[in-house]
Tab-separated table of C-alpha atoms in Angstrom:
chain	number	residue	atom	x	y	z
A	193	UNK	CA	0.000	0.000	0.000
A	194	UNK	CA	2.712	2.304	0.888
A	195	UNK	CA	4.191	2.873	-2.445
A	196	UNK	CA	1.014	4.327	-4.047
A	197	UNK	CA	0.659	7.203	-1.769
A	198	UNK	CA	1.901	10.468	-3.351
A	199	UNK	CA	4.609	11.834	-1.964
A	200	UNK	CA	2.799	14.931	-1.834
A	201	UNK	CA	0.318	13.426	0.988
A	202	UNK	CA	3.322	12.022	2.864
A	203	UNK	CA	4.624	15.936	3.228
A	204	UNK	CA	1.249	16.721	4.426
A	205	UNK	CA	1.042	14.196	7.278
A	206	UNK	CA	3.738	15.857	9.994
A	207	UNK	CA	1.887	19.152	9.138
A	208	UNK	CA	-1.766	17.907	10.440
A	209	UNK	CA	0.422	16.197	13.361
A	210	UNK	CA	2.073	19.682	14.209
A	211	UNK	CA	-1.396	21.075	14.422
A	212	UNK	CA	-2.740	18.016	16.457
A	213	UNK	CA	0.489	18.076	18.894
A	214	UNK	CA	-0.735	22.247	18.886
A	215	UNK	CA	-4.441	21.445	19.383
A	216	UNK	CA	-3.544	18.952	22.923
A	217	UNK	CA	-0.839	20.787	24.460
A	218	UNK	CA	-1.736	24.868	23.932
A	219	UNK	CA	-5.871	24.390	23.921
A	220	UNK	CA	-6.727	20.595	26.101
A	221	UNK	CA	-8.796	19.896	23.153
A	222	UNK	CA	-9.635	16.222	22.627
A	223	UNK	CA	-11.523	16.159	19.732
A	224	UNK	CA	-11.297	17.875	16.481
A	225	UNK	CA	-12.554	17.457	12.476
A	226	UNK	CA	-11.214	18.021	8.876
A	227	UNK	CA	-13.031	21.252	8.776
A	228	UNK	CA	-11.043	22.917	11.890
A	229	UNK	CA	-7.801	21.454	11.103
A	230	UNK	CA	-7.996	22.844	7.342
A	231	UNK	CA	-9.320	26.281	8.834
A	232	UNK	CA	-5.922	25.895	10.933
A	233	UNK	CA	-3.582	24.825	7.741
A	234	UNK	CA	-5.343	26.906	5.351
A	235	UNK	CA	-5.907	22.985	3.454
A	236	UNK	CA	-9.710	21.781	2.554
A	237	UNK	CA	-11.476	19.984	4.335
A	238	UNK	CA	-11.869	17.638	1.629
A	239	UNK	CA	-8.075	17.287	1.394
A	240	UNK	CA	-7.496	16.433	4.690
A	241	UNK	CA	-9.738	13.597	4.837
A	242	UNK	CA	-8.849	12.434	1.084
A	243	UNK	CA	-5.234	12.662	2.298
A	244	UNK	CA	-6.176	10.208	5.830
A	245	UNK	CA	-7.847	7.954	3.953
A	246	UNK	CA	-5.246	6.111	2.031
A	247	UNK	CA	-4.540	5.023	5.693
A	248	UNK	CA	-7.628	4.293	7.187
A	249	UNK	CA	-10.785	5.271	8.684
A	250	UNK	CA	-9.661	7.726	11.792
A	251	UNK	CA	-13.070	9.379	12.332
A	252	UNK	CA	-16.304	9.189	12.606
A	253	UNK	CA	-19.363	11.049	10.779
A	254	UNK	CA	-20.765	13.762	12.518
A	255	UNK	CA	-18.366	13.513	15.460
A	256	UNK	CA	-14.930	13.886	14.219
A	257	UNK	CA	-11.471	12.569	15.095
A	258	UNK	CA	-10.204	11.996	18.455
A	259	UNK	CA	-7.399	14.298	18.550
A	260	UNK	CA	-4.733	11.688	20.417
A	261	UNK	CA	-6.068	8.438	18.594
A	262	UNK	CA	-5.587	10.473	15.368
A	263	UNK	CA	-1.733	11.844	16.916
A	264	UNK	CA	-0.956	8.069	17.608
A	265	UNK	CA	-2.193	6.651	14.570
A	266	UNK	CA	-0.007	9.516	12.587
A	267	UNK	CA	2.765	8.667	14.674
A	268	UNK	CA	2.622	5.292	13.901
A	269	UNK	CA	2.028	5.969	10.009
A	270	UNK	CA	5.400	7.501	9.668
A	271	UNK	CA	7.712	5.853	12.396
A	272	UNK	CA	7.774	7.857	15.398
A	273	UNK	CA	7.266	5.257	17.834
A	274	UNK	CA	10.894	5.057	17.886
A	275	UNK	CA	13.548	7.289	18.729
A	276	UNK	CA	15.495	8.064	15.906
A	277	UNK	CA	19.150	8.724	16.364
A	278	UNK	CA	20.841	11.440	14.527
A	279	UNK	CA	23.740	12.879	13.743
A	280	UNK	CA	24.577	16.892	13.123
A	281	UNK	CA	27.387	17.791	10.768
A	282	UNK	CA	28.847	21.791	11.489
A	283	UNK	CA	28.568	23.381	14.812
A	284	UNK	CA	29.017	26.572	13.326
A	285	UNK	CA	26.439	29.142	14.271
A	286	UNK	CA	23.548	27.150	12.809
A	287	UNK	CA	24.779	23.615	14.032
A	288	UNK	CA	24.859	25.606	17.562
A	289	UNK	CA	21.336	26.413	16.737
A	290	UNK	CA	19.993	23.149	15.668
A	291	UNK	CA	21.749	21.271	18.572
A	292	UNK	CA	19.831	23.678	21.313
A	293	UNK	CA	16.930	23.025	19.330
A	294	UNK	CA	13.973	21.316	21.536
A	295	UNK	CA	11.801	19.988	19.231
A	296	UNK	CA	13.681	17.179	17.936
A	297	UNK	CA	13.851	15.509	21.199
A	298	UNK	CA	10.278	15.834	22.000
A	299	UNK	CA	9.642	14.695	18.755
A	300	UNK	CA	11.374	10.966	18.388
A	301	UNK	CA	14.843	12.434	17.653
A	302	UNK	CA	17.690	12.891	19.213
A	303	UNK	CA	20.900	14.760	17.785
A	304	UNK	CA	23.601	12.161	19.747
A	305	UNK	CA	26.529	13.012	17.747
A	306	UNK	CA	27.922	16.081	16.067
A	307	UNK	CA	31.236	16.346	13.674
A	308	UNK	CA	33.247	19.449	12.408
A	309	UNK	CA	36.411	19.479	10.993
A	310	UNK	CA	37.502	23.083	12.639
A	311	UNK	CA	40.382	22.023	15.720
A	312	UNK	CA	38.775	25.033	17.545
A	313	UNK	CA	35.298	23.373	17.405
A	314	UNK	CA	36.018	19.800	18.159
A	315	UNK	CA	35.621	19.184	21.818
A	316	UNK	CA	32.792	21.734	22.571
A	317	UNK	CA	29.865	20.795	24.447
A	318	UNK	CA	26.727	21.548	22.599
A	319	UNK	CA	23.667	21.051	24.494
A	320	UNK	CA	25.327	17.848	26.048
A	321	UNK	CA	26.808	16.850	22.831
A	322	UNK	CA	30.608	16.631	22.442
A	323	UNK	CA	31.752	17.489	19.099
A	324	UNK	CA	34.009	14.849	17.003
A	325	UNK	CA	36.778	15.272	14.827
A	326	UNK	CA	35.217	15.254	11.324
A	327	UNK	CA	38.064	11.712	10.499
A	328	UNK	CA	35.603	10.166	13.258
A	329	UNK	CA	32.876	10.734	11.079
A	330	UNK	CA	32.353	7.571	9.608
A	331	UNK	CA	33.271	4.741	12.385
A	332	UNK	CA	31.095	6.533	14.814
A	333	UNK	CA	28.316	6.297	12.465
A	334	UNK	CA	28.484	3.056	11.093
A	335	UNK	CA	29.169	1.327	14.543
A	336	UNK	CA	25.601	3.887	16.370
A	337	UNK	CA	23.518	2.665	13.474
A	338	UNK	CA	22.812	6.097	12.884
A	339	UNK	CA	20.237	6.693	9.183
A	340	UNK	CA	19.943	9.998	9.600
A	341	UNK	CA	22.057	13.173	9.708
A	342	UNK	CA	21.744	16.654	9.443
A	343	UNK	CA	24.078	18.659	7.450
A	344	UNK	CA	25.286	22.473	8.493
A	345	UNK	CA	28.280	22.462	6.291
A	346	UNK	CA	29.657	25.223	4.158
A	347	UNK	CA	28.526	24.594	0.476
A	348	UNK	CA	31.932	23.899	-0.721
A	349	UNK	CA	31.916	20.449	1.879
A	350	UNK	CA	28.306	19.477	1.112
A	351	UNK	CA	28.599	16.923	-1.255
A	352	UNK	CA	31.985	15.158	0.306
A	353	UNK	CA	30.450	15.019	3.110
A	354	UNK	CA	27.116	13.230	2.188
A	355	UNK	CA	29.550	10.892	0.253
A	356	UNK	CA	30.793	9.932	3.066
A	357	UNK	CA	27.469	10.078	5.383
A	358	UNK	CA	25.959	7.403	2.727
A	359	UNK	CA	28.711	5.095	2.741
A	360	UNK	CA	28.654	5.016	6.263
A	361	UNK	CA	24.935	4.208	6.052
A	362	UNK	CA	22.939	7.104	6.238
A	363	UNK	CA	19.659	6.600	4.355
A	364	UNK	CA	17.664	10.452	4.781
A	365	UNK	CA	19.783	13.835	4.718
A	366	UNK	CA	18.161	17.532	5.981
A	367	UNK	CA	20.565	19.502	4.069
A	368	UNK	CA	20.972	22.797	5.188
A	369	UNK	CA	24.261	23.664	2.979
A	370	UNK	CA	23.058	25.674	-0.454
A	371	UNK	CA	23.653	23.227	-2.589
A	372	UNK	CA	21.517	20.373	-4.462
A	373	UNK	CA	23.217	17.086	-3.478
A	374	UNK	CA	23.762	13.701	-5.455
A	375	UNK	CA	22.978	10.605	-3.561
A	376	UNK	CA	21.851	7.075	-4.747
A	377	UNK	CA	18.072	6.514	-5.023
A	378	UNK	CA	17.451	5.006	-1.822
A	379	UNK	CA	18.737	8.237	0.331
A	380	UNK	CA	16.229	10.762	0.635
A	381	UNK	CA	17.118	14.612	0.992
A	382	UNK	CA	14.993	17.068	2.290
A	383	UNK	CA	16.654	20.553	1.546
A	384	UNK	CA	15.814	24.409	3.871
A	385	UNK	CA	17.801	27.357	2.299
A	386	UNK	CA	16.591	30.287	3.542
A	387	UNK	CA	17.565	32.344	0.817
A	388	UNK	CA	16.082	30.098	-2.110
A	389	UNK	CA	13.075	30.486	0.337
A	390	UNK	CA	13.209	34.766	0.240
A	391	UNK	CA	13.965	34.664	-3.725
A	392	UNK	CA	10.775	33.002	-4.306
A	393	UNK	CA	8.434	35.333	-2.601
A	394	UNK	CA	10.020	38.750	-4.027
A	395	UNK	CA	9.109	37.185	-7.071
A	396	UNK	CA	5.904	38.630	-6.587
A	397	UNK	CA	6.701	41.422	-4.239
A	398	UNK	CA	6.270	44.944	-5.869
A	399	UNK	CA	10.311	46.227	-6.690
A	400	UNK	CA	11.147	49.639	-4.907
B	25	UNK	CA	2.372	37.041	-18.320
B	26	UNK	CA	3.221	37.204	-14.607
B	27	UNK	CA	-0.081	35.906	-13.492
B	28	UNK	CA	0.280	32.912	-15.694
B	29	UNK	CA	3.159	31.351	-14.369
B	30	UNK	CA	2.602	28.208	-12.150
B	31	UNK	CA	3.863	28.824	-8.723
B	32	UNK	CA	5.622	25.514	-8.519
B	33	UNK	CA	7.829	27.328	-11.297
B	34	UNK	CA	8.710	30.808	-9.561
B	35	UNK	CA	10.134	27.879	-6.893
B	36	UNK	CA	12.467	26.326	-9.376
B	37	UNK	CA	13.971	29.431	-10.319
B	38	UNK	CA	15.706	30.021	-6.884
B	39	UNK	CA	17.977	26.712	-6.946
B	40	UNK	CA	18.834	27.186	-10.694
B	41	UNK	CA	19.699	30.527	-9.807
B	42	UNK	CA	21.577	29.029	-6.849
B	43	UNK	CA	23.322	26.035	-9.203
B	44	UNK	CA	24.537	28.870	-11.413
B	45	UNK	CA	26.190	31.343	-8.925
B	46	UNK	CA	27.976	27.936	-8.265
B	47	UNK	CA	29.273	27.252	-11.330
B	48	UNK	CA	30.754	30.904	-11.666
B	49	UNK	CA	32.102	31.520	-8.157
B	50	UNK	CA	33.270	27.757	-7.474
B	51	UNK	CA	33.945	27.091	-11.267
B	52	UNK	CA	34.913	30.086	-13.511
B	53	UNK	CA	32.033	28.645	-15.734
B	54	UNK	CA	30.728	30.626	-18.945
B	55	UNK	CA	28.435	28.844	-20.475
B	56	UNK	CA	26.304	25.614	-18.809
B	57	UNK	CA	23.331	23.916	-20.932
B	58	UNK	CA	19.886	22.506	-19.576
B	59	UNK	CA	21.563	19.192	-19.243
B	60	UNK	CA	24.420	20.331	-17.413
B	61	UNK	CA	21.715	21.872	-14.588
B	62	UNK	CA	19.491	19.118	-14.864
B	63	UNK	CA	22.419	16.687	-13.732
B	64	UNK	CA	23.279	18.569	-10.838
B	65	UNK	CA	19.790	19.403	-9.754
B	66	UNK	CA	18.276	16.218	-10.492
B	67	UNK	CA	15.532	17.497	-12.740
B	68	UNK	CA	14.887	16.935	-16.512
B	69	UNK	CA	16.427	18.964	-18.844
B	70	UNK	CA	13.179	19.138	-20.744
B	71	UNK	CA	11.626	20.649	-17.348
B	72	UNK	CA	14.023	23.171	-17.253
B	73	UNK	CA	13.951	24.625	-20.905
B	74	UNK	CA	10.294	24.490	-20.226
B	75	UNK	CA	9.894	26.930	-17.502
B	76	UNK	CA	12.929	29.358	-18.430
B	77	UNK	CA	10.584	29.390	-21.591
B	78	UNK	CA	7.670	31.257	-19.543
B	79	UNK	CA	10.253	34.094	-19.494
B	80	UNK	CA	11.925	34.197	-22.828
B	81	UNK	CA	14.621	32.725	-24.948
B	82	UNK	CA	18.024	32.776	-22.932
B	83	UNK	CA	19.885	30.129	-24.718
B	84	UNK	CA	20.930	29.174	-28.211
B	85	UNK	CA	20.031	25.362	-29.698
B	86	UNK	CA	23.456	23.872	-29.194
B	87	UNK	CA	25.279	26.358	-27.793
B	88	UNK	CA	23.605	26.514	-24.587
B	89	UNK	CA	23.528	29.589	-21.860
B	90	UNK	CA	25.561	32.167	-20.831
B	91	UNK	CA	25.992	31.602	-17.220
B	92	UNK	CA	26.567	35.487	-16.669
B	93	UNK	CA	23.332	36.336	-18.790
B	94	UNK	CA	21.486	33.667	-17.042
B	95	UNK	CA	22.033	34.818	-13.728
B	96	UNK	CA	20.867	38.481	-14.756
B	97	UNK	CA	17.977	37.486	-16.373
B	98	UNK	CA	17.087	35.350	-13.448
B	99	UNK	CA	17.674	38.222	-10.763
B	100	UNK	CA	15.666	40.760	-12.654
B	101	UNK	CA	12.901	38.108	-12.899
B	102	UNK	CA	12.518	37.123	-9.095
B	103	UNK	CA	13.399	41.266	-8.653
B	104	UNK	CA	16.777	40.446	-6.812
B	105	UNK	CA	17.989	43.727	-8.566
B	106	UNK	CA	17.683	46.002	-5.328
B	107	UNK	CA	18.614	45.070	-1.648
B	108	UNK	CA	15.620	44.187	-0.006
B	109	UNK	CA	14.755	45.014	3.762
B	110	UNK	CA	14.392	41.891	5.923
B	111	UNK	CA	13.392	42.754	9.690
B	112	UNK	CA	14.494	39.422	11.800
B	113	UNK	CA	12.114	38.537	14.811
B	114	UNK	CA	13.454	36.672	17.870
B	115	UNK	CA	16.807	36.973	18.622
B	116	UNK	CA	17.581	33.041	20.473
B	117	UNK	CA	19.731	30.380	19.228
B	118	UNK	CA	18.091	30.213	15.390
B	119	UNK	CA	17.813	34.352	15.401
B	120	UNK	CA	21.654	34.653	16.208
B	121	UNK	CA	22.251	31.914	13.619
B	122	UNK	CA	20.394	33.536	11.050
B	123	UNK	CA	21.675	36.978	11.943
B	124	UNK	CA	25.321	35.627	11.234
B	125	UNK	CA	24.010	34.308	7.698
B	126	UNK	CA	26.315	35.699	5.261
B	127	UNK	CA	24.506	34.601	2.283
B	128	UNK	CA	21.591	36.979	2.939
B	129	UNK	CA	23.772	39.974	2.613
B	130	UNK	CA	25.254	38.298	-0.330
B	131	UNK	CA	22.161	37.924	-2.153
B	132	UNK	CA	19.797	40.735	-2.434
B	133	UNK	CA	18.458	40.657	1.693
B	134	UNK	CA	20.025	43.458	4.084
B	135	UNK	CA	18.832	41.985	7.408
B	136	UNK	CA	19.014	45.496	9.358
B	137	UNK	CA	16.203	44.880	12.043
B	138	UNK	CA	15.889	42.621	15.100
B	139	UNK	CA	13.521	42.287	17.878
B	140	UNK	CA	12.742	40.460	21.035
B	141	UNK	CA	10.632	40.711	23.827
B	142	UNK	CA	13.399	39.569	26.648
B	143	UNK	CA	14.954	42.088	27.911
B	144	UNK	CA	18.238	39.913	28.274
B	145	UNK	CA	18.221	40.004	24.590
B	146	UNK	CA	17.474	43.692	23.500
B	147	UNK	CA	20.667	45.367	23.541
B	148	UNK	CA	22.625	42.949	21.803
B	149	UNK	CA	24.558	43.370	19.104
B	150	UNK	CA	24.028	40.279	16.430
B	151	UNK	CA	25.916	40.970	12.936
B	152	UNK	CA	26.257	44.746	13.594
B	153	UNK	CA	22.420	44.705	14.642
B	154	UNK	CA	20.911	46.261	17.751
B	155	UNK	CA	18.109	43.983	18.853
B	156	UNK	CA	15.415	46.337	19.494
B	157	UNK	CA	12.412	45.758	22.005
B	158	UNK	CA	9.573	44.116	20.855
B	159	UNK	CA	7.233	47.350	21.500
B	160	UNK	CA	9.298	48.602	18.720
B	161	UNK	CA	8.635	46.579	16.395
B	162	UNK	CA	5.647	47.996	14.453
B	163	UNK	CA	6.494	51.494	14.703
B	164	UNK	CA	10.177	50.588	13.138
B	165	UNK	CA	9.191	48.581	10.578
B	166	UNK	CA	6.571	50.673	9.388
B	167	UNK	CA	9.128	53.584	8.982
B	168	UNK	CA	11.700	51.856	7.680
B	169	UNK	CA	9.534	50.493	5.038
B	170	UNK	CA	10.376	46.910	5.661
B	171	UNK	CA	8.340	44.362	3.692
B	172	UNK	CA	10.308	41.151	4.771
B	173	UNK	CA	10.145	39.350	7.806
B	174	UNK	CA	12.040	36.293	8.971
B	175	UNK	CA	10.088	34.680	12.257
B	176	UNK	CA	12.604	33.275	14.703
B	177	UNK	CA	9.829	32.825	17.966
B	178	UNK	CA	8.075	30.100	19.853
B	179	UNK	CA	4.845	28.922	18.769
B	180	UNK	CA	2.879	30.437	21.163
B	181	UNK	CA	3.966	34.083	19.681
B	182	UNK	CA	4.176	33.393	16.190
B	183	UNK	CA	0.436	34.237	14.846
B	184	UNK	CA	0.450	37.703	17.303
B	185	UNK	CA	3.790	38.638	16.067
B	186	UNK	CA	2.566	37.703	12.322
B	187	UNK	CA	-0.549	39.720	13.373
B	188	UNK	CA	1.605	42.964	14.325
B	189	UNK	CA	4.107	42.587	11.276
B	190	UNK	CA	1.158	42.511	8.990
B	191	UNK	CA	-0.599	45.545	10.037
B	192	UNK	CA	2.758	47.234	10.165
B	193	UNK	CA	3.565	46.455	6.386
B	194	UNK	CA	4.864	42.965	5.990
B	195	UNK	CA	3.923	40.878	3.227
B	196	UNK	CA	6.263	38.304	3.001
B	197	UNK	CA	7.587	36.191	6.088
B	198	UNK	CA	9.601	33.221	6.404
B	199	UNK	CA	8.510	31.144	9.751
B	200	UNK	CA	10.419	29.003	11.527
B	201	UNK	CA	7.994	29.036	14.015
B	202	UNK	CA	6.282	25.713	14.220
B	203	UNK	CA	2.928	26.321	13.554
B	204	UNK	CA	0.751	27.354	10.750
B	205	UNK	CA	0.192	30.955	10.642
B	206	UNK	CA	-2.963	32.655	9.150
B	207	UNK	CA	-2.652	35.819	6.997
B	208	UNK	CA	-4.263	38.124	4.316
B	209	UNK	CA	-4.422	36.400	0.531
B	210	UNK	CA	-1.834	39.559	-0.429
B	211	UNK	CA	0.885	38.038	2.062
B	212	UNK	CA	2.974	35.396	1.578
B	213	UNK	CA	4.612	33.109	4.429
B	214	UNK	CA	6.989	30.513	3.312
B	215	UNK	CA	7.946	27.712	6.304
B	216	UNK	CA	10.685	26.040	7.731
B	217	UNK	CA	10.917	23.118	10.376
B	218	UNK	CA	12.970	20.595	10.532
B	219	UNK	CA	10.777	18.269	12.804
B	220	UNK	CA	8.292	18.285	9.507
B	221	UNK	CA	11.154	17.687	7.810
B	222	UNK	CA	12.785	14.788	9.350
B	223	UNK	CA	9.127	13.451	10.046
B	224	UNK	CA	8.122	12.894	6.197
B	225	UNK	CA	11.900	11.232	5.915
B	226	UNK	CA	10.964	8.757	8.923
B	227	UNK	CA	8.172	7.416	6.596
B	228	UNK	CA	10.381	5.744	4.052
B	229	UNK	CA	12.596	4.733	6.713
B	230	UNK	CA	12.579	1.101	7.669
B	231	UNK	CA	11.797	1.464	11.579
B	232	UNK	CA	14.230	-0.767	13.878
């Protein structure tokens, strides 16, 4: 069943959990329905429950979805009743960032190992989190198991380093480095460049 | 024409635009074809003549496109021809991060503007930039005639702080807040999270 369901919908899944995770821990709420959640996510109705139902039947007519049946089920759907062990490349200023970030522990992952090849880094303490000689890179990840890393590498390192994250086994990449990366076809790259993200909207922004 | 143009285009444009400052600066490259991008961004060639084609004819059959001419046509097209204003909310681990981002200044965005509602924070110089108190925000940005925001807050601010940039002029803002915000049709919010992120990678990922 899995490989007929656009990727599309996949993407669309952590967003309606990020509301539901939202809806139980700022409002109490316990139940909720497609129509409020698109309202929230600016997504139809009619999306929303197209998009659930290549999964199941999570709700009932009339009364909705159970806001933490539907959070567990969603969980389930895309492998979060684990904890997922990852691994941060660069503790520059954004790798500093992403290791203080809190989310990722709350939500099934935890940043366990970080690498940079800068002397003056390696051996800082980032949020618990001592930071490896980048030559370590590989052993430590192959022998921890870890799939997934997160890259906050110049651009210039990128794509040596994801070389060497895949042959060490990592299967899914968030590459923060602005540059589109090669990897086989079974390691997936999701890709956040802030400026790629500002170029698109002044596309339709009025010029001074 | 403008209207015309899918949006899933205008997206496209950003990361050739990207591939080809790489080529140049990393490179010394003059010319490039649709197949040389496609390779490196993992899209078709075909796809890429196609929506360069919504704007005009940049290349020659066989001889391919002038990296330098490419680049210009591309900036005056997403209107990366001026500096553009970029007021940067929150001023914590991802704010500093950001602030320190040296491909902003590089690429069309002057971030001159912070904010933050602790008063630990206001005061402090990030980049060059005085974080000013959140009370300031509207008044500032108004004057200054900022139209870009970049939202570095918790949750629980984000759609109030959207709220305030919004009336104050804002109409396009880049959230790393995690949570959906809700604005008018005439502003555009673009999101990053890596949670989402990592979450629609778990999916494919074999749990353990």
């Amino acid at each position: 069943m899995a490989d007929e369901i656009p990727d599309i919908v996949i993407g669309r899944l952590p967003i309606y959990l990020r509301a539901l995770y939202n809806m139980v821990e700022e409002e109490d709420k316990v139940t909720t329905s497609s129509h409020e959640l698109g309202e929230r996510l600016g997504i139809s109705s009619a999306q929303i429950r197209k998009d659930l139902s290549h999964f199941g039947e999570f709700g009932k007519q009339g009364t909705g979805y159970h806001v933490d049946f539907l959070i567990s089920q969603l969980e389930q759907i895309l492998n979060l009743e684990q904890v997922w062990r990852v691994a941060l490349v660069g503790a520059g200023f954004l790798g500093h960032a992403l290791a203080h970030y809190h989310r990722f522990q709350r939500h099934s992952f935890h940043i366990g190992w970080m690498f940079d090849s800068d002397p003056d880094k390696v051996g800082q303490v980032m949020n618990g989190v001592v930071v490896q000689p980048d030559e370590e890179m590989e052993a430590t990840i192959a022998e921890a198991g870890v799939r997934i890393a997160i890259l906050a590498v110049p651009a210039a390192a990128a794509q040596s380093v994801t070389d060497r994250l895949v042959a060490a086994g990592v299967k899914a990449i968030l590459n923060y480095a602005p540059i589109s990366l090669s990897v086989p076809p079974d390691v997936q790259v999701q890709y956040s460049d802030p400026v790629v993200q500002l170029q698109r909207m002044t596309y339709y922004l009025r010029p001074e």
